PDB file of C-alpha atoms in Angstrom:
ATOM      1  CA  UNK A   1    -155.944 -43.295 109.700  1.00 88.00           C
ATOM      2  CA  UNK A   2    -153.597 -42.396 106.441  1.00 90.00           C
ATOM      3  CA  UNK A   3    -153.961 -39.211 105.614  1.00 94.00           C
ATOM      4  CA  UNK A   4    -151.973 -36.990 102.918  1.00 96.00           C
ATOM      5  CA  UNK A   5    -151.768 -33.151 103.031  1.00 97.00           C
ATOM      6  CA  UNK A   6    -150.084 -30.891 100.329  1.00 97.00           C
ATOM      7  CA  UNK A   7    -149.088 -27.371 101.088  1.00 97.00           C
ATOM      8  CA  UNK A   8    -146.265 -24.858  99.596  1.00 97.00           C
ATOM      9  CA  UNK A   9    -146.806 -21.461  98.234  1.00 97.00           C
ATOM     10  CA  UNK A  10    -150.356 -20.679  96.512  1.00 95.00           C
ATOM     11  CA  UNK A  11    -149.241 -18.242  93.830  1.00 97.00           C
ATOM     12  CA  UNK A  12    -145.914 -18.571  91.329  1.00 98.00           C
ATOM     13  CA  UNK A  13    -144.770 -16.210  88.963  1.00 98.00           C
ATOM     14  CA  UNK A  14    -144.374 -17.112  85.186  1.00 97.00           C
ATOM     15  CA  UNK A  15    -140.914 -18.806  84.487  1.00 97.00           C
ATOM     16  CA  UNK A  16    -140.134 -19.471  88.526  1.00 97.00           C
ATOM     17  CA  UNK A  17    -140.104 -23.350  89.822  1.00 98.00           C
ATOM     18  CA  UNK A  18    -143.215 -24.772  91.281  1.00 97.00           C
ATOM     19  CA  UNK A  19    -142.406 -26.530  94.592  1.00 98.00           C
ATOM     20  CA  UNK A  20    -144.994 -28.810  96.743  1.00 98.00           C
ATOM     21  CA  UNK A  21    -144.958 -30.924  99.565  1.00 98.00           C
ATOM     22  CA  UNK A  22    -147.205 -33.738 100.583  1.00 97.00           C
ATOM     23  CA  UNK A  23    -146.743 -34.430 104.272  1.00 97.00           C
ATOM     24  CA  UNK A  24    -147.918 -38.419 105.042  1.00 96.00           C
ATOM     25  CA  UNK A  25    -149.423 -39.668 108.358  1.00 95.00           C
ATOM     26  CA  UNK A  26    -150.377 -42.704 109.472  1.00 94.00           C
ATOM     27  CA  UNK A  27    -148.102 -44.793 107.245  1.00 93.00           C
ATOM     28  CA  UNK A  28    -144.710 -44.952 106.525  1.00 92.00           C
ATOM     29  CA  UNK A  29    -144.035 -43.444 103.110  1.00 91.00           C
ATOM     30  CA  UNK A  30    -141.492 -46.213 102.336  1.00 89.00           C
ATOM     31  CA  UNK A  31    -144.604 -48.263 102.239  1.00 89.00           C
ATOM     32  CA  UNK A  32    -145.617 -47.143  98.486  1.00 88.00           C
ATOM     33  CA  UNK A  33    -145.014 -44.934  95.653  1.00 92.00           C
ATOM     34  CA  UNK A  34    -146.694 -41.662  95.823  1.00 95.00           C
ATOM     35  CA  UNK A  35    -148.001 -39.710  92.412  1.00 97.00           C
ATOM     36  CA  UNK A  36    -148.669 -36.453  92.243  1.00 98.00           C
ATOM     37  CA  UNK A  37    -152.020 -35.559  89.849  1.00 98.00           C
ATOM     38  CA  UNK A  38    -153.146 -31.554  89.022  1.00 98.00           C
ATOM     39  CA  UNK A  39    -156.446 -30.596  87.717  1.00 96.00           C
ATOM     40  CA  UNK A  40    -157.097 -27.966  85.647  1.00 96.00           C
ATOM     41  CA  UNK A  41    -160.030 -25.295  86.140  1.00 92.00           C
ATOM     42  CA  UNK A  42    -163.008 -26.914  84.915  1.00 88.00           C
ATOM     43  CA  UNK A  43    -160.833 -29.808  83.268  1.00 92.00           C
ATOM     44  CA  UNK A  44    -160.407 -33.136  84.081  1.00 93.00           C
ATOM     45  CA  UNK A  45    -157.569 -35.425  86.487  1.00 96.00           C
ATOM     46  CA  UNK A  46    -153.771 -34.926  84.672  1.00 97.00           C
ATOM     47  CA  UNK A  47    -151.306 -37.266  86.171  1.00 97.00           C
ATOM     48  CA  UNK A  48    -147.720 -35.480  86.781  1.00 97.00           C
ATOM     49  CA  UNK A  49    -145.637 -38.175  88.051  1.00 96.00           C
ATOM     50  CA  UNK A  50    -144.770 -40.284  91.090  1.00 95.00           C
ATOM     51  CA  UNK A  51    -141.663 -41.403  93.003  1.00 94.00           C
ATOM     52  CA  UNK A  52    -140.604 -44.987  94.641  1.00 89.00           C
ATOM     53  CA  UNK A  53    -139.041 -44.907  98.277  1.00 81.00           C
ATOM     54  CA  UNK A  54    -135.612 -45.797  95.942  1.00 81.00           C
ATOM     55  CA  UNK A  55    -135.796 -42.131  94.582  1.00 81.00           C
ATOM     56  CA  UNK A  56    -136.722 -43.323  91.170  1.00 86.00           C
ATOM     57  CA  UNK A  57    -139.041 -41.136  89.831  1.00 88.00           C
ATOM     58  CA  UNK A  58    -141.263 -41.060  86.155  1.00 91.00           C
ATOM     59  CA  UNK A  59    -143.042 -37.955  84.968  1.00 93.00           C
ATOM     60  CA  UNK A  60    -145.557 -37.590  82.464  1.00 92.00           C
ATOM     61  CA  UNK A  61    -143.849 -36.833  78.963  1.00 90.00           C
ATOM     62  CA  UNK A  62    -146.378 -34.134  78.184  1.00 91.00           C
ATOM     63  CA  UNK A  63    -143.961 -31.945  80.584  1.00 92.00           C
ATOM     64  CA  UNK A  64    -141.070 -31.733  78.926  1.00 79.00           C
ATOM     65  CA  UNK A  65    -138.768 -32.962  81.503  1.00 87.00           C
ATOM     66  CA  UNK A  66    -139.693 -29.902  84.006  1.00 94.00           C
ATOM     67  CA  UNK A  67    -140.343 -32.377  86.650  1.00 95.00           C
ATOM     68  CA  UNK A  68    -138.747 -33.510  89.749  1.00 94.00           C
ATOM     69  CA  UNK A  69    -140.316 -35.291  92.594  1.00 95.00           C
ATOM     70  CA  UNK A  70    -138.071 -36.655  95.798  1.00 94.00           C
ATOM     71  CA  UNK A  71    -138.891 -38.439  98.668  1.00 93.00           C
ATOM     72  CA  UNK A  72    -137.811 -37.401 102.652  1.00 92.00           C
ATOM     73  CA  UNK A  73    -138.077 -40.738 104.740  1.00 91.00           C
ATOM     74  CA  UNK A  74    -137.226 -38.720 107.611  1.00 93.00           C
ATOM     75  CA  UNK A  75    -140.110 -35.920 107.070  1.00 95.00           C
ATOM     76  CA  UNK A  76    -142.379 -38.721 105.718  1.00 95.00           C
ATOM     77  CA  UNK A  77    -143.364 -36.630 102.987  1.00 95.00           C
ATOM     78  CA  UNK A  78    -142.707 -36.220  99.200  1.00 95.00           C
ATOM     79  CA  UNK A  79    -142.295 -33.008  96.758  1.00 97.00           C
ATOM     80  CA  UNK A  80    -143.056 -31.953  93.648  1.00 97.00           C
ATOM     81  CA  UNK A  81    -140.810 -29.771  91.879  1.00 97.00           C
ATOM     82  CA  UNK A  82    -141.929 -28.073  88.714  1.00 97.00           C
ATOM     83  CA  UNK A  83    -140.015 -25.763  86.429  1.00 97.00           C
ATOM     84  CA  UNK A  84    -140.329 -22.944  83.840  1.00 96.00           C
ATOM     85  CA  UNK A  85    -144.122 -22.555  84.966  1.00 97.00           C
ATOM     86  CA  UNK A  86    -146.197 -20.592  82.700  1.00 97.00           C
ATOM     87  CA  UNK A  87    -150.352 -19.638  82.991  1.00 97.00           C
ATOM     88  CA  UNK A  88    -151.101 -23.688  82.041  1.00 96.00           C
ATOM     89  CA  UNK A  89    -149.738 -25.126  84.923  1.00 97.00           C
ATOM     90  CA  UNK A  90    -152.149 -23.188  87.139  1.00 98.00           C
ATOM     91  CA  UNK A  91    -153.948 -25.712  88.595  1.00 98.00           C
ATOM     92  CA  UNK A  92    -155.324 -28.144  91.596  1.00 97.00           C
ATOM     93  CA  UNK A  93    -152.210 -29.936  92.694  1.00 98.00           C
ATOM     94  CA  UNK A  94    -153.500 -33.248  94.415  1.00 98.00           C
ATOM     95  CA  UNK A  95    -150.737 -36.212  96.071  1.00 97.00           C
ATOM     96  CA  UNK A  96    -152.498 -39.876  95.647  1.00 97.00           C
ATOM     97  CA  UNK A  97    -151.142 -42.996  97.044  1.00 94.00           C
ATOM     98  CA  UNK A  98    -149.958 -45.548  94.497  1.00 93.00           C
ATOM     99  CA  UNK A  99    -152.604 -46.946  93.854  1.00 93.00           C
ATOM    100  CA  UNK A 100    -154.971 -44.329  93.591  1.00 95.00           C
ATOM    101  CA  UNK A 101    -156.827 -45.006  96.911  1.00 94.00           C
ATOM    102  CA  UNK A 102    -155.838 -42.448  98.962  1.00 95.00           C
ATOM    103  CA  UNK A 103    -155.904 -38.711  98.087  1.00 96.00           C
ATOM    104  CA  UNK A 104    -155.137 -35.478  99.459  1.00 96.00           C
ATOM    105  CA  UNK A 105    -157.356 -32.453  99.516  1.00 95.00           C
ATOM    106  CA  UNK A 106    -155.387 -31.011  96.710  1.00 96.00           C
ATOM    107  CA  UNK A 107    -153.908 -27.505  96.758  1.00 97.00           C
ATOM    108  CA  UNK A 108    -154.642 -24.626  94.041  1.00 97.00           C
ATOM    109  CA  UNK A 109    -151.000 -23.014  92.505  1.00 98.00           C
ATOM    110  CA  UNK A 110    -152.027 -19.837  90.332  1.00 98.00           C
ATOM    111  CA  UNK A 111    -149.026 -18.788  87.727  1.00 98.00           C
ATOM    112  CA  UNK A 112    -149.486 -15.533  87.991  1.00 96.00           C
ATOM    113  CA  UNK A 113    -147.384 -11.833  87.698  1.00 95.00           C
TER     114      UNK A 113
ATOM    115  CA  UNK B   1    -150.432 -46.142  76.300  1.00 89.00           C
ATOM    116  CA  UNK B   2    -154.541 -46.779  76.697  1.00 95.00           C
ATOM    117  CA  UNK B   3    -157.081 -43.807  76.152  1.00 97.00           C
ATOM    118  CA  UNK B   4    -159.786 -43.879  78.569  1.00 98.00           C
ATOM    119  CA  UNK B   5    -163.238 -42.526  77.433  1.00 98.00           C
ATOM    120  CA  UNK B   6    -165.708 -40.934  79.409  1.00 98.00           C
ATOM    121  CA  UNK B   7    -169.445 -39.271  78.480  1.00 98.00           C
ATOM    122  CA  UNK B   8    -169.065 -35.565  79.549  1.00 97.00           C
ATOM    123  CA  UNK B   9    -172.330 -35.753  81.428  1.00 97.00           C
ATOM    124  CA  UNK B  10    -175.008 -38.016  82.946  1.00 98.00           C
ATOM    125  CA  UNK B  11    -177.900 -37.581  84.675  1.00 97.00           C
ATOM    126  CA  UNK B  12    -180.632 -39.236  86.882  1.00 97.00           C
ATOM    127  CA  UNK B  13    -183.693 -38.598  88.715  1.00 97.00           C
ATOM    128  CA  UNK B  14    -183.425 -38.685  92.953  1.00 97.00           C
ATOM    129  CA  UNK B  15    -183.825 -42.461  94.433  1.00 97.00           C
ATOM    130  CA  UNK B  16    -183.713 -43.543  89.943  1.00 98.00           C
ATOM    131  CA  UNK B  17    -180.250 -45.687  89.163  1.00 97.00           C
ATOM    132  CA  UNK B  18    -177.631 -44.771  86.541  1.00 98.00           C
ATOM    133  CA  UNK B  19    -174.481 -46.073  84.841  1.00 98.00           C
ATOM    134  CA  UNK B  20    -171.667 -44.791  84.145  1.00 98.00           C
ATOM    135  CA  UNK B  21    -168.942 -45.775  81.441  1.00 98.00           C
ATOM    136  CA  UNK B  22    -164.918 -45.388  81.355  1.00 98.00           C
ATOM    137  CA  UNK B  23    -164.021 -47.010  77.759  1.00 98.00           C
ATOM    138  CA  UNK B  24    -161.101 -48.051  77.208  1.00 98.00           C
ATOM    139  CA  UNK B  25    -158.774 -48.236  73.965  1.00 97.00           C
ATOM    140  CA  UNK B  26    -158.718 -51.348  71.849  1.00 97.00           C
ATOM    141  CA  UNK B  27    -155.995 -53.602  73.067  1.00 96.00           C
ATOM    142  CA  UNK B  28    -156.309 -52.840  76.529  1.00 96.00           C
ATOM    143  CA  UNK B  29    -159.452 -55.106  77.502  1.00 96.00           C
ATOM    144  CA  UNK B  30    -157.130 -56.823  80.735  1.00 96.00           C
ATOM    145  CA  UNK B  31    -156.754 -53.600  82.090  1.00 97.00           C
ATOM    146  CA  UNK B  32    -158.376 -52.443  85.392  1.00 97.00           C
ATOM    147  CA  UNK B  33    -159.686 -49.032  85.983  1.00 98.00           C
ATOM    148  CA  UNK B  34    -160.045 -46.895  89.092  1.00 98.00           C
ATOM    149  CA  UNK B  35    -163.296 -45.035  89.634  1.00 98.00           C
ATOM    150  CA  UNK B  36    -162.468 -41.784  91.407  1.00 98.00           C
ATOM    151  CA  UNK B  37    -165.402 -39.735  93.129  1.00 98.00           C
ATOM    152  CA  UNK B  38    -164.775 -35.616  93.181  1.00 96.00           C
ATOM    153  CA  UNK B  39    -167.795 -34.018  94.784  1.00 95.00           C
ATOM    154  CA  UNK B  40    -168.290 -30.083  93.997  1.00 91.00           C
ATOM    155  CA  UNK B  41    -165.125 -28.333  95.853  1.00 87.00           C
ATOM    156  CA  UNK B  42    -163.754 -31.143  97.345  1.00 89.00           C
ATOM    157  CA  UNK B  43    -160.968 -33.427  97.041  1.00 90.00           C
ATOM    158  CA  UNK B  44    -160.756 -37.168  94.874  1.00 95.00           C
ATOM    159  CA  UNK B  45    -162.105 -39.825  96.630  1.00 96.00           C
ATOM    160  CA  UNK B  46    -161.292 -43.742  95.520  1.00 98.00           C
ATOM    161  CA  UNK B  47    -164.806 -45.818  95.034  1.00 98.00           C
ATOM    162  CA  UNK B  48    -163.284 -49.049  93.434  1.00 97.00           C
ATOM    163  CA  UNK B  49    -161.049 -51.310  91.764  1.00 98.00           C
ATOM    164  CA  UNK B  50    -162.743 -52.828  88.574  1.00 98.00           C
ATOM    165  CA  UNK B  51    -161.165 -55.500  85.843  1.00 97.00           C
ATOM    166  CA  UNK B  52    -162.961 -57.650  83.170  1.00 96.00           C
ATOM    167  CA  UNK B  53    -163.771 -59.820  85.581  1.00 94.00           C
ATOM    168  CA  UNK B  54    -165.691 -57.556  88.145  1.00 95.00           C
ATOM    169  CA  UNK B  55    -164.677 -55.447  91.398  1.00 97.00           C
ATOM    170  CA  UNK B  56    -161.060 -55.671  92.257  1.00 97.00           C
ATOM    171  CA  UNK B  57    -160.406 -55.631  95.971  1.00 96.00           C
ATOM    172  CA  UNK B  58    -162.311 -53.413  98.683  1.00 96.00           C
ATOM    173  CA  UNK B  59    -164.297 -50.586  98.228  1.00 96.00           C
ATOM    174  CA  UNK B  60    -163.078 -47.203  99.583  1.00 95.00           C
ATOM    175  CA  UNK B  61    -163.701 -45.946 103.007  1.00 92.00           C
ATOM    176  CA  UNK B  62    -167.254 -45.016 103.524  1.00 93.00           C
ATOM    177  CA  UNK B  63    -168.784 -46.062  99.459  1.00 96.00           C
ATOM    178  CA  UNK B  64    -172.054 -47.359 100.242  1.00 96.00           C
ATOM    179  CA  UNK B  65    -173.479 -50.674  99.191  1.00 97.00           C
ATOM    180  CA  UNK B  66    -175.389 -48.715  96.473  1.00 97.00           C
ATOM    181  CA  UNK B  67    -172.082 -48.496  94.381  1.00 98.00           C
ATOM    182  CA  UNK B  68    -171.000 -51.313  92.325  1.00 98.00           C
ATOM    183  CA  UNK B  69    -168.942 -52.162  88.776  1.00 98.00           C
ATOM    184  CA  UNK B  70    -168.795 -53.978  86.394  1.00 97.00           C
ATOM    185  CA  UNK B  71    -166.334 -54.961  83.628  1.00 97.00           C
ATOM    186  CA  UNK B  72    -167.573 -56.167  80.447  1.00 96.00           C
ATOM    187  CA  UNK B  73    -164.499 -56.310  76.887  1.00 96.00           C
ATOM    188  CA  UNK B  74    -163.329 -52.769  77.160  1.00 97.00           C
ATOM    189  CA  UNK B  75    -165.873 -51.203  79.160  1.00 98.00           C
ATOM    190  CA  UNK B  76    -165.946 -50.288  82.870  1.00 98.00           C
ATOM    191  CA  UNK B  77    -168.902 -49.253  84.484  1.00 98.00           C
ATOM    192  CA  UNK B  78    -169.934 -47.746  88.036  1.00 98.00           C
ATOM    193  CA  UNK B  79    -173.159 -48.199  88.963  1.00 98.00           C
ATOM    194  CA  UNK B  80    -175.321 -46.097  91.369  1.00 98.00           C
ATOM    195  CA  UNK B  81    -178.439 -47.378  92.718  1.00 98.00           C
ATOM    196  CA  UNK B  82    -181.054 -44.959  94.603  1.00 97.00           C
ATOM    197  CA  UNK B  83    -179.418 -42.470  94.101  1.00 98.00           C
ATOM    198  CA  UNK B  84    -179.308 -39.271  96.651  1.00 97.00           C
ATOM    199  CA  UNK B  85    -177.950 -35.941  96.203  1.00 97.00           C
ATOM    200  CA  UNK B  86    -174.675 -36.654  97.725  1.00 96.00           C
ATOM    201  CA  UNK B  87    -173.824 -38.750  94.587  1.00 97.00           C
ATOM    202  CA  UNK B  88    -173.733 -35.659  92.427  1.00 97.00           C
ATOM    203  CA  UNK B  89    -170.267 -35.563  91.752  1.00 97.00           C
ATOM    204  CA  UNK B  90    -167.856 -35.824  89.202  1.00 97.00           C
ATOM    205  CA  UNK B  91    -166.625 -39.205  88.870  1.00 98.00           C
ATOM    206  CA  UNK B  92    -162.662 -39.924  87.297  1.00 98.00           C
ATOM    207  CA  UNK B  93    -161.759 -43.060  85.812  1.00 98.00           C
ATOM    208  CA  UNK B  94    -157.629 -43.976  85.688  1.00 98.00           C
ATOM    209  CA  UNK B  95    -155.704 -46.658  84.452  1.00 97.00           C
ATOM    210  CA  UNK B  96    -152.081 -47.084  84.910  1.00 94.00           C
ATOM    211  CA  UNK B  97    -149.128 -48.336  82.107  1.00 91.00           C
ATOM    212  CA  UNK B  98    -146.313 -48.929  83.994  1.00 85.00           C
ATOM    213  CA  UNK B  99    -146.273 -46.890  86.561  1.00 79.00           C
ATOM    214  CA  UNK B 100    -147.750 -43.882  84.436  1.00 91.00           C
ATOM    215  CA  UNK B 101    -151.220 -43.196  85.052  1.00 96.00           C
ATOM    216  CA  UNK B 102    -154.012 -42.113  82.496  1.00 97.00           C
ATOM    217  CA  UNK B 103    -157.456 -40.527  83.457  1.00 97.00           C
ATOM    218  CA  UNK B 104    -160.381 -40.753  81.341  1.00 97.00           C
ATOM    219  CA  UNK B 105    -161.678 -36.868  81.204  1.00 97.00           C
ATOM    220  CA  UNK B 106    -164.923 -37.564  83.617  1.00 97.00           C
ATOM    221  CA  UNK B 107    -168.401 -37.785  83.753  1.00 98.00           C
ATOM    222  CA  UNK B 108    -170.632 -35.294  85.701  1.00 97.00           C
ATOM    223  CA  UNK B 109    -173.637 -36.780  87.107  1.00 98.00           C
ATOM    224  CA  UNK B 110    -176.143 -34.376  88.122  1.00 97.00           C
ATOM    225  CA  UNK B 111    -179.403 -35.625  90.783  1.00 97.00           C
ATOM    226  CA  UNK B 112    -182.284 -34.267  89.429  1.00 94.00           C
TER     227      UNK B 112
END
């Protein structure tokens, strides 16, 4: 059974860098592309970007180029690295397979002082 | 890049069926959307695959037969059938362009 887990710290400060892991079982991550997706509170699905096993990566525009996402074959996992945070980026962080059919539980970062 | 459109809120009766509609931008009527479930406090979970011309591969893990979708010019819809309390959820549309993904805002469907 595939399963993806994220996990990293739950609270950032303003201006620090936001970094996440999503540990993959079951699979091998070369197998896809893995996207990372935050929510809001009380808002709807925001998709932040997602990375190839080649190490290319796209983020959404909307982030300014704070975004950096790399893959660890030998960890099987993939992180999300996001920079300059401020009070908006507090949010449900969620890893999804490439297409969208596998999920994590998600993980809640707070931007907080 | 296409704009997917969602009502804010739907509701239905317990064992009644409903409908739900992802929209999406002109242009875009080949595309094929992703129906995401999100039940209160718990993590997305993929329903189905659904393109003009109807469901696009397998359901998710567990979806029961009461779930279907439909595809119809730029409209997408999930429908629910008899549906039970465990359906009251929000539900998530996506799309991808590219690689990029886009997510309609999504619908809350409350069981009455």
């Amino acid at each position: 059974q595939v399963q993806l887990q994220e996990s990293g710290p739950g609270l950032v400060k303003p201006s620090e860098t936001l970094a996440l892991t999503c540990g993959v079982s079951g699979v091998s991550i070369g197998s896809d592309y893995w996207n990372w997706i935050r929510q809001s509170p009380g808002k709807g699905l925001e998709w932040v970007g997602n990375i190839y096993y080649s190490g290319n990566f796209r983020q959404n525009p909307s982030l300014t180029s704070r975004v950096t996402i790399s893959v660890d074959a030998s960890k099987n996992q993939c992180s999300l690295k996001l920079d300059s945070v401020t009070a908006a980026d507090t949010a449900l962080y969620f890893c999804a397979s490439g297409n969208l059919d596998l999920w994590g539980q998600g993980i809640l970062v707070t931007v907080s002082s | 890049q296409p704009v997917l459109t969602q009502p804010p809120s739907a509701s239905a009766s317990l064992g009644a069926s409903v409908t739900l509609t992802c929209s999406l931008s002109s242009g875009y009527s080949a595309f094929e959307v992703v129906w995401i479930q999100q039940r209160p406090g718990k993590g997305p979970r993929f329903v189905m695959r659904v393109g003009p011309g109807g469901i696009v591969g397998s359901k998710g893990d567990d979806i029961p037969d009461r779930f279907s979708v439909l595809g119809s010019g730029l409209n997408r819809y999930l429908a629910i059938k008899n549906i039970q309390e465990e359906d009251e959820s929000d539900y998530h549309c996506g799309t991808e362009h590219g690689s990029a993904k886009v997510f309609g805002g999504g619908t809350k469907l409350t069981v009455l």
